[in-house]
Tab-separated table of C-alpha atoms and ligand atoms in Angstrom:
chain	number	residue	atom	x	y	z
B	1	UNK	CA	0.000	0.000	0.000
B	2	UNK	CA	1.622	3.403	-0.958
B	3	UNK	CA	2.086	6.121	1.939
B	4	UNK	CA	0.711	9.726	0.882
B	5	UNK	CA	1.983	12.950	2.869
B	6	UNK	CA	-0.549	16.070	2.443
B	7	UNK	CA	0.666	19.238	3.030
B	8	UNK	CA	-1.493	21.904	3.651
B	9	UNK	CA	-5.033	19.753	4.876
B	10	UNK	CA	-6.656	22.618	6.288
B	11	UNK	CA	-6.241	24.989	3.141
B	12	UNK	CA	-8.914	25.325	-0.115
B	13	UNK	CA	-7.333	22.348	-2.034
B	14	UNK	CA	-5.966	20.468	0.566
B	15	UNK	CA	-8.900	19.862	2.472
B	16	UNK	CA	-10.720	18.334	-0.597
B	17	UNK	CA	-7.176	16.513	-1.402
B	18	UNK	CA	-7.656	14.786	2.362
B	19	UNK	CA	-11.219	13.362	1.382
B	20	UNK	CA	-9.887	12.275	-2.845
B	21	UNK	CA	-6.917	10.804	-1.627
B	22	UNK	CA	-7.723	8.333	1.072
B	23	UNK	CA	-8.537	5.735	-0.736
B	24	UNK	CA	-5.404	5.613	-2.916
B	25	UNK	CA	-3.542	4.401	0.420
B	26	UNK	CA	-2.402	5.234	3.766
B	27	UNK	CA	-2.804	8.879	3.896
B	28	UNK	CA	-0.615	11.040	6.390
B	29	UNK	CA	-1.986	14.577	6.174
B	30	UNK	CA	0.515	16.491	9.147
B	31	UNK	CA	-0.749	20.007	10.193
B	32	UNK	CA	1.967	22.986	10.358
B	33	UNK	CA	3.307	22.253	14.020
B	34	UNK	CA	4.190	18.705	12.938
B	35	UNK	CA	5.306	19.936	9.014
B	36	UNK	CA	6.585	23.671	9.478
B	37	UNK	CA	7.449	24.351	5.795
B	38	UNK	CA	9.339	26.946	6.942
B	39	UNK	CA	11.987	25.338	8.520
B	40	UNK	CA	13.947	22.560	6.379
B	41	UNK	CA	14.320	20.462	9.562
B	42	UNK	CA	11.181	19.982	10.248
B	43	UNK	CA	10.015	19.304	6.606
B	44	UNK	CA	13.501	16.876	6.417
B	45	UNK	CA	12.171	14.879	9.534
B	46	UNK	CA	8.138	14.345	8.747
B	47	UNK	CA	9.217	12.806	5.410
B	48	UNK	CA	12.147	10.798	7.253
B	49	UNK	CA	9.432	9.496	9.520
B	50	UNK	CA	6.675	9.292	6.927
B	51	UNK	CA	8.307	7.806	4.621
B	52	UNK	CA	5.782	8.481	1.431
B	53	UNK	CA	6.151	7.000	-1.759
B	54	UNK	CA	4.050	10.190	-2.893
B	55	UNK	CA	4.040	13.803	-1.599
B	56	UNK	CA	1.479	15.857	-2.033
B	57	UNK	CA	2.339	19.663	-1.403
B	58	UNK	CA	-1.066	22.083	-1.353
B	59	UNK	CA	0.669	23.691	1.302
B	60	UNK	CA	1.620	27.516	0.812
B	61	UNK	CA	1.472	31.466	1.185
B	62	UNK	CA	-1.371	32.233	-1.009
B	63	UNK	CA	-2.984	35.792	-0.251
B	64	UNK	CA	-1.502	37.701	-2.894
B	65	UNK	CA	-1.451	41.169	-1.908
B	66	UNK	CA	0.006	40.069	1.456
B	67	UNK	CA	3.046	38.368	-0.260
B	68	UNK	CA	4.232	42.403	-1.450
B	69	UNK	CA	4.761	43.066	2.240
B	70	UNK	CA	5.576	39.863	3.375
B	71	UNK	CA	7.446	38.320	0.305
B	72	UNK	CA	9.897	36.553	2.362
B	73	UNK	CA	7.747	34.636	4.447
B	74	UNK	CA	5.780	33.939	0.788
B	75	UNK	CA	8.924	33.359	-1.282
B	76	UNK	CA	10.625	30.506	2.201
B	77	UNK	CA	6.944	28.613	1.953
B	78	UNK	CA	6.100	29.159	-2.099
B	79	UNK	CA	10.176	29.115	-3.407
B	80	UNK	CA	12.258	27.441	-0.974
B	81	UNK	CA	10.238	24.203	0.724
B	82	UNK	CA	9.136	23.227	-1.980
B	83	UNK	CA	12.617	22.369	-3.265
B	84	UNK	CA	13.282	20.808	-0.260
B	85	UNK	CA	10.394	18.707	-0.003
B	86	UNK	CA	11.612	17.947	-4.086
B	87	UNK	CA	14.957	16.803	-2.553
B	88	UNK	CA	13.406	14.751	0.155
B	89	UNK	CA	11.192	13.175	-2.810
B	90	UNK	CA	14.765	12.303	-5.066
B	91	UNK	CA	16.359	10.880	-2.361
B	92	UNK	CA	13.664	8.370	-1.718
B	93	UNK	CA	12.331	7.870	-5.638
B	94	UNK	CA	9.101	9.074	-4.796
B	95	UNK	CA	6.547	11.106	-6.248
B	96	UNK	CA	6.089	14.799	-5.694
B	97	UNK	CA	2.536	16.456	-6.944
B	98	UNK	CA	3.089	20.587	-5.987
B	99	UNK	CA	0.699	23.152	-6.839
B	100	UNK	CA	1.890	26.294	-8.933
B	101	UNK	CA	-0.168	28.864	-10.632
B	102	UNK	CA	-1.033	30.840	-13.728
B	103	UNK	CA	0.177	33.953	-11.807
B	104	UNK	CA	3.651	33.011	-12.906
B	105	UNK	CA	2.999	34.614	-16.274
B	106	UNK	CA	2.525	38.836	-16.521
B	107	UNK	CA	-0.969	38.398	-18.409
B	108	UNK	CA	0.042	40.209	-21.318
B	109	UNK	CA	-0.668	37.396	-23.832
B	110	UNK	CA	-4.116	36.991	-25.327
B	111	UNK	CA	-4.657	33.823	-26.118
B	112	UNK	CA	-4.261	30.712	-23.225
B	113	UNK	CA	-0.544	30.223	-21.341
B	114	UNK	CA	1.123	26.915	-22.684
B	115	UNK	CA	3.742	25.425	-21.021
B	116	UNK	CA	5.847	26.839	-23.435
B	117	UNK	CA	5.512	30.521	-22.092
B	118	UNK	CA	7.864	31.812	-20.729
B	119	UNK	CA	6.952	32.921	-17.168
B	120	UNK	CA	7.543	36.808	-15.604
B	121	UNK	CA	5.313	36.897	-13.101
B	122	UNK	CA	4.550	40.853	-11.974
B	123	UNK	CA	4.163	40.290	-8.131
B	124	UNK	CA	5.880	38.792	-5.313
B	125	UNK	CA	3.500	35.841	-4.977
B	126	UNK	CA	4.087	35.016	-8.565
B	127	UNK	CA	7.720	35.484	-7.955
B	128	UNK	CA	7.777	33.143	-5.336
B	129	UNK	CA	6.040	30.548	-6.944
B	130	UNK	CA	8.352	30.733	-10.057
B	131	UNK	CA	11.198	30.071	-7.321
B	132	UNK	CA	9.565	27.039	-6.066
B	133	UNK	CA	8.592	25.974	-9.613
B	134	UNK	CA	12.388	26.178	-10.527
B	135	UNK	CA	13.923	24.682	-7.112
B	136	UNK	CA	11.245	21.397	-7.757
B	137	UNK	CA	12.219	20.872	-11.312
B	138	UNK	CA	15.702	21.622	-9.959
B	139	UNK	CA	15.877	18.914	-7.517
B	140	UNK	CA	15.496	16.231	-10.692
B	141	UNK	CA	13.161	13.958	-8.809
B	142	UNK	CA	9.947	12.490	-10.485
B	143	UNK	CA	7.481	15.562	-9.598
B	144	UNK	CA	4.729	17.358	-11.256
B	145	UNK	CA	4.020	20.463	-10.977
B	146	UNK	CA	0.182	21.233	-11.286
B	147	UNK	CA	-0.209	25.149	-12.623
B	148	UNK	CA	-3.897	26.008	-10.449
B	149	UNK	CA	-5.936	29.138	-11.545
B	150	UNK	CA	-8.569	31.518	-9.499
B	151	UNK	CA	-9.067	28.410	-6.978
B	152	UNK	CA	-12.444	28.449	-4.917
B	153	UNK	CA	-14.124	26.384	-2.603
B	154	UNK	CA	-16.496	26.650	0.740
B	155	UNK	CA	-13.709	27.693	3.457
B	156	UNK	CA	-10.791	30.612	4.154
B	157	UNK	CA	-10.730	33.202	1.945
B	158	UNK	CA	-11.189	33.146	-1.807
B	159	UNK	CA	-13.521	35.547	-4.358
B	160	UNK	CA	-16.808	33.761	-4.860
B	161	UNK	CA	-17.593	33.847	-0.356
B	162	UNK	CA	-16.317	37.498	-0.789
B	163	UNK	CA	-19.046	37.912	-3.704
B	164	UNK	CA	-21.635	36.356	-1.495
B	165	UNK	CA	-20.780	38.540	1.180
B	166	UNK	CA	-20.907	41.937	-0.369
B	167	UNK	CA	-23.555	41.194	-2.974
B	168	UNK	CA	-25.797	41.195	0.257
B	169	UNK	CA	-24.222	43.960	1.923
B	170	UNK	CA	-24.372	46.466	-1.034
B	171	UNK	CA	-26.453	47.714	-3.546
B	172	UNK	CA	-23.652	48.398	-5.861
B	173	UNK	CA	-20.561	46.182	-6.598
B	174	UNK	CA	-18.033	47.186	-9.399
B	175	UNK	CA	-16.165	44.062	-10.637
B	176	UNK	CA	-13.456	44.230	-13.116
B	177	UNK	CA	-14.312	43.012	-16.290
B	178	UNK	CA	-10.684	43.065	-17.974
B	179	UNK	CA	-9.028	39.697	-16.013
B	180	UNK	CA	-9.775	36.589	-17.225
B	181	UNK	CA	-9.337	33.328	-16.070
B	182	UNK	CA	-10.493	29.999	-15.423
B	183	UNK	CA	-12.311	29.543	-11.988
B	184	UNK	CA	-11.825	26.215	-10.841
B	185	UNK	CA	-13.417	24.715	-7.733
B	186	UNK	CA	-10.435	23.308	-5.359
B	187	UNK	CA	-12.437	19.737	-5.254
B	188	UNK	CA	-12.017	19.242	-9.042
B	189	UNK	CA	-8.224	19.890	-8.173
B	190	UNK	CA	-8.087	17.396	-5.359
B	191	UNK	CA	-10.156	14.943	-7.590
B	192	UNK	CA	-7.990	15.504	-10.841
B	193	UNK	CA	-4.948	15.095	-8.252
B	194	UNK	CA	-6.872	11.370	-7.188
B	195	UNK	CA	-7.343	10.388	-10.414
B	196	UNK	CA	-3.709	11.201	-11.624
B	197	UNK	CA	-2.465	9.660	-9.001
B	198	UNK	CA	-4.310	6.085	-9.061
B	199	UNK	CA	-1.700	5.662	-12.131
B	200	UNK	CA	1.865	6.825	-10.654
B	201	UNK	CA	3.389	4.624	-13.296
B	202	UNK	CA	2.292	6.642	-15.923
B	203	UNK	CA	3.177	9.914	-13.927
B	204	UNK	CA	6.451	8.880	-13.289
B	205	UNK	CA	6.987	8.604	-16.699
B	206	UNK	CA	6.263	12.082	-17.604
B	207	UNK	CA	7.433	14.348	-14.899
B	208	UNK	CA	7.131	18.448	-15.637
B	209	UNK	CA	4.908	21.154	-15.832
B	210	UNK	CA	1.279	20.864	-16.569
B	211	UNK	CA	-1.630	23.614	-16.851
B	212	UNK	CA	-4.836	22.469	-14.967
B	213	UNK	CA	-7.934	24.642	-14.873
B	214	UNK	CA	-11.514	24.037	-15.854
B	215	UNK	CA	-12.200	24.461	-18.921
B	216	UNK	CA	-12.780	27.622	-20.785
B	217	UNK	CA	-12.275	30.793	-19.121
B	218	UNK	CA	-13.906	34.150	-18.389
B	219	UNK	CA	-13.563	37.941	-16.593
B	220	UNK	CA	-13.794	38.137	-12.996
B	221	UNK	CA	-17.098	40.657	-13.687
B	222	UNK	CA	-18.598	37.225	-15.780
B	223	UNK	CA	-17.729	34.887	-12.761
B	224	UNK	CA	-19.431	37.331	-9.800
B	225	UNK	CA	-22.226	37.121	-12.283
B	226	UNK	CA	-22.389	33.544	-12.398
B	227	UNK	CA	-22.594	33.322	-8.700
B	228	UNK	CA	-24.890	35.255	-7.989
B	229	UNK	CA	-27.284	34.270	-10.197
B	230	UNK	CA	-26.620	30.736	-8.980
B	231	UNK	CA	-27.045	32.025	-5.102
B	232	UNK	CA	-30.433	33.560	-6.383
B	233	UNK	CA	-31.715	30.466	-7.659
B	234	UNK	CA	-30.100	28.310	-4.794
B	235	UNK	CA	-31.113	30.345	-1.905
B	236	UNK	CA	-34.764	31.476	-3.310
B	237	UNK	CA	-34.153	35.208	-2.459
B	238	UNK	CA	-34.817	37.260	-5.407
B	239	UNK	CA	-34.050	40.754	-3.992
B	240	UNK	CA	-31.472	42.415	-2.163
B	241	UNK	CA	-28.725	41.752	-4.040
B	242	UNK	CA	-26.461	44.176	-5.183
B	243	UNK	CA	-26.301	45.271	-9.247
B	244	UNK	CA	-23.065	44.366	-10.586
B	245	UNK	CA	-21.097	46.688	-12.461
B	246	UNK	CA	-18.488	46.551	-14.640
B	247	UNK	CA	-14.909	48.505	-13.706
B	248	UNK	CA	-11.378	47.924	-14.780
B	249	UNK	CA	-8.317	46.753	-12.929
B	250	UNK	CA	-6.681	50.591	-13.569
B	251	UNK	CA	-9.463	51.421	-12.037
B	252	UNK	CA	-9.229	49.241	-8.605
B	253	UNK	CA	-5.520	48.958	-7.853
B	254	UNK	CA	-4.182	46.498	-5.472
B	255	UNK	CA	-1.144	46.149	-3.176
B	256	UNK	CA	-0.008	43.319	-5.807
B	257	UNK	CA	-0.276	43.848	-9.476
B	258	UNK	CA	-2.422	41.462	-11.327
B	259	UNK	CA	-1.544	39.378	-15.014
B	260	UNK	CA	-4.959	40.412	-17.023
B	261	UNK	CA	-5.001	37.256	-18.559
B	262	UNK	CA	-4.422	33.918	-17.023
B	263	UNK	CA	-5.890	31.195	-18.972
B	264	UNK	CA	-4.563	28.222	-19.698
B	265	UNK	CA	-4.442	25.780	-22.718
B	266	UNK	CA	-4.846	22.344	-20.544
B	267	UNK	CA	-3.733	20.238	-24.175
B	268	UNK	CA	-0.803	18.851	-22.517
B	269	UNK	CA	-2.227	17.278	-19.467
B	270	UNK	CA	-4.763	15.775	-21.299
B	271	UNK	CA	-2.679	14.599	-24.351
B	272	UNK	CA	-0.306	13.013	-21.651
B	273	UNK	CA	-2.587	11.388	-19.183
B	274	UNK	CA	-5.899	11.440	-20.379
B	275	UNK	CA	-6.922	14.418	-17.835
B	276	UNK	CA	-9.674	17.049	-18.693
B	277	UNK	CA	-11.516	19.135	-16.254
B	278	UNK	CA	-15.418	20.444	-16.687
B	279	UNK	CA	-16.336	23.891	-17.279
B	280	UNK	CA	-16.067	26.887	-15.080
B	281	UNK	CA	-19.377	27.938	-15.581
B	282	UNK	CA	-20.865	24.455	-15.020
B	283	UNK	CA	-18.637	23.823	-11.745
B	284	UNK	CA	-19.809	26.903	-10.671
B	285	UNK	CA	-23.570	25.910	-10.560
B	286	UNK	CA	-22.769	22.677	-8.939
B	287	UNK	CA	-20.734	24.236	-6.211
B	288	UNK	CA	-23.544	27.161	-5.381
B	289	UNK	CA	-25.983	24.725	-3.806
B	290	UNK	CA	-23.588	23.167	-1.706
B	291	UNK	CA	-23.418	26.033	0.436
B	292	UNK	CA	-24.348	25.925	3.828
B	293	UNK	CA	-25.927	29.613	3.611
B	294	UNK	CA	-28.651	27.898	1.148
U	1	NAP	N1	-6.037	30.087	-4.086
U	1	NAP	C1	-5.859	30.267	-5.389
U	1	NAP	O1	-6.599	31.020	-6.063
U	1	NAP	C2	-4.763	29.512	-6.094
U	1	NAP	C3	-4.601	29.754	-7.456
U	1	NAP	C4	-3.599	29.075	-8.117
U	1	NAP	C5	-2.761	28.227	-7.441
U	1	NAP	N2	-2.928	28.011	-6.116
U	1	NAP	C6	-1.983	27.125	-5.443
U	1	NAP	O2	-2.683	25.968	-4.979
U	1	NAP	C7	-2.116	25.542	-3.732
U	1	NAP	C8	-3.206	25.439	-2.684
U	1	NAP	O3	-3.844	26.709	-2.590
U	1	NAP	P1	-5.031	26.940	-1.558
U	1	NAP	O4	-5.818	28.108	-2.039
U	1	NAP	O5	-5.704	25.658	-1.265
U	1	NAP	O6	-4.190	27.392	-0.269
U	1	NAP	P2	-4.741	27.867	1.150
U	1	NAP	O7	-6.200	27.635	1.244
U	1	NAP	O8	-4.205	29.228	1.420
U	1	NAP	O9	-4.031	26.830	2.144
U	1	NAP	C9	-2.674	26.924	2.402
U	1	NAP	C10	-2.270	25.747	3.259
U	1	NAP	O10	-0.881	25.912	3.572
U	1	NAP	C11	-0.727	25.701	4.970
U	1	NAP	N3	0.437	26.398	5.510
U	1	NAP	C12	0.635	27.726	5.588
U	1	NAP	N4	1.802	27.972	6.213
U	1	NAP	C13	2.334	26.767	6.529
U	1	NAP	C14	3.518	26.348	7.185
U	1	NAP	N5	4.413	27.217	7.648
U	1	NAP	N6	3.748	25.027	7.312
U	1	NAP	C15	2.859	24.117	6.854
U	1	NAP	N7	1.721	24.436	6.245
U	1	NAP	C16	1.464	25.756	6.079
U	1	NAP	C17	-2.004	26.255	5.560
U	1	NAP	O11	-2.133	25.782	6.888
U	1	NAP	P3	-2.842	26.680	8.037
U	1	NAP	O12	-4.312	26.334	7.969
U	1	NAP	O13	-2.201	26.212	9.287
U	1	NAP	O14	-2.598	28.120	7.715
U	1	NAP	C18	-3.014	25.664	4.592
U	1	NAP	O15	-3.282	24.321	4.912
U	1	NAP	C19	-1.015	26.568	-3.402
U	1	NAP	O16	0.218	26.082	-3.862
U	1	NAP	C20	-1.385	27.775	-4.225
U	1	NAP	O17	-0.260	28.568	-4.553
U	1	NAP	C21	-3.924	28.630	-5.423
């Protein structure tokens, strides 16, 4: 039976990772006092003791305007453990899954990131992610690295509960309308991440970079849409929710520049294992009514 160490169970993707990847063996999902991943000790002596034959790392520094002021905290958990965990992984043969994202690129392309692009990401988050991109390929063990897009799900902090939230607290919401992306709920992550896994022959076989969103893509203004017309329908309340209104990101600066456009061609993950992911707008509906506020 193959030993699986989760990092990073109580975050979006990790949480749905604990629940898809039980059954693919003995699953050993530490929290951060037993894995720090920001001391290389610590991370050194859970996999000693673990022993995995596959590492799972959803663990990270994810709030992106926070990683401007705090970029090295973001760049030792996003750029530096995940090289180490890589290292752990070569020394033992086993397989490393790691979560990057689409933020690695500046956005200024129109058409969807390939693998091919060449990354320059435009904010310390990205920046740190590129590091722990290059210190996992760097390492040389088998490990693929999973590039995520605008991830969501039902716990900490992400843009569709913040959409929920205001679009009952206001009457007026301005949205940008010139980012795109792919929203992709974090359980189709953890249950892409099952399914890839159930065949670590064929993973090991093709280590490297691979884009995984849902399919299609569309502007952040498009997505709050979506949302809330699912939360309308789900919850029954027709009124009181705010009119949404299109703005632009020159508009509505943040601490950490944003790429404009982040989506992803997914061809190569599905030309080398078979993998494709629904739509955004479909996951979307399906996630709406499994909200507790319903
Ligand atoms: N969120 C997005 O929109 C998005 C987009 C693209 C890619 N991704 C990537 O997908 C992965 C998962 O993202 P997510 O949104 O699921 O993350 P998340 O919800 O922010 O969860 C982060 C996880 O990392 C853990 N963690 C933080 N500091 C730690 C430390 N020092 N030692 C050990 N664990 C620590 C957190 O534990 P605590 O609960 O203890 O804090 C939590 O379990 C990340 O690699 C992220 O970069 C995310």
């Amino acid at each position: 039976m193959n030993t699986i160490l989760l990092i990073g169970k109580t975050g979006q993707v990790g949480f749905e990772l604990e629940r898809a990847l039980a059954p693919l063996g003995r699953l050993v999902a530490p929290d951060r006092t037993e894995l720090d991943l920001t001391s290389a000790d610590s991370i050194r002596q859970a996999v000693k003791s673990i022993q995995p034959d596959m590492i799972v790392n959803a663990g990270g520094f994810t709030i992106v305007d926070a990683a401007e002021s705090d970029s090295e905290l973001a760049m030792q958990l996003n750029g530096v453990a995940p090289g180490i965990l890589a290292e752990c992984a070569a020394e033992t043969d086993a397989l490393l899954i790691h979560y990057s994202t689409t933020f690695v690129f500046d956005g200024t392309k129109n058409t969807p990131y390939t693998e091919e692009d060449i990354p320059n990401p435009v904010n310390a988050y990205g920046r740190s992610k590129l590091a722990g991109e290059r210190a996992v390929m760097a390492a040389g063990g088998k490990s693929l690295i999973l590039r995520a897009s605008w991830v969501y799900s039902d716990r900490r902090t992400n843009f569709v509960l913040a959409m929920l939230k205001l679009a009952r607290a206001k009457s007026e919401l301005k949205i940008v309308d010139d980012q795109i992306g792919a929203p992709t709920w974090a359980r189709d992550y953890a249950d892409a991440t099952a399914e890839l896994l159930a065949n670590p022959t064929r993973l090991r076989e093709a280590p490297g970079i691979y884009h995984l969103s849902a399919q299609s893509y569309c502007s952040r203004l498009q997505w709050a849409q979506r949302v809330i017309e699912g939360a309308k329908k789900s919850s029954g309340i027709a009124t009181g929710w705010a009119e949404l209104l299109p703005t632009t990101t020159a508009l509505y600066p943040h601490p950490a520049p944003r790429p404009l456009y982040t989506a992803t061609d997914n061809r190569k993950i599905e030309l080398a294992f078979g993998m494709t992911m629904p739509a955004w707008d479909e996951r979307v509906d399906a996630f709406i009514p499994t909200l507790s506020w319903r």
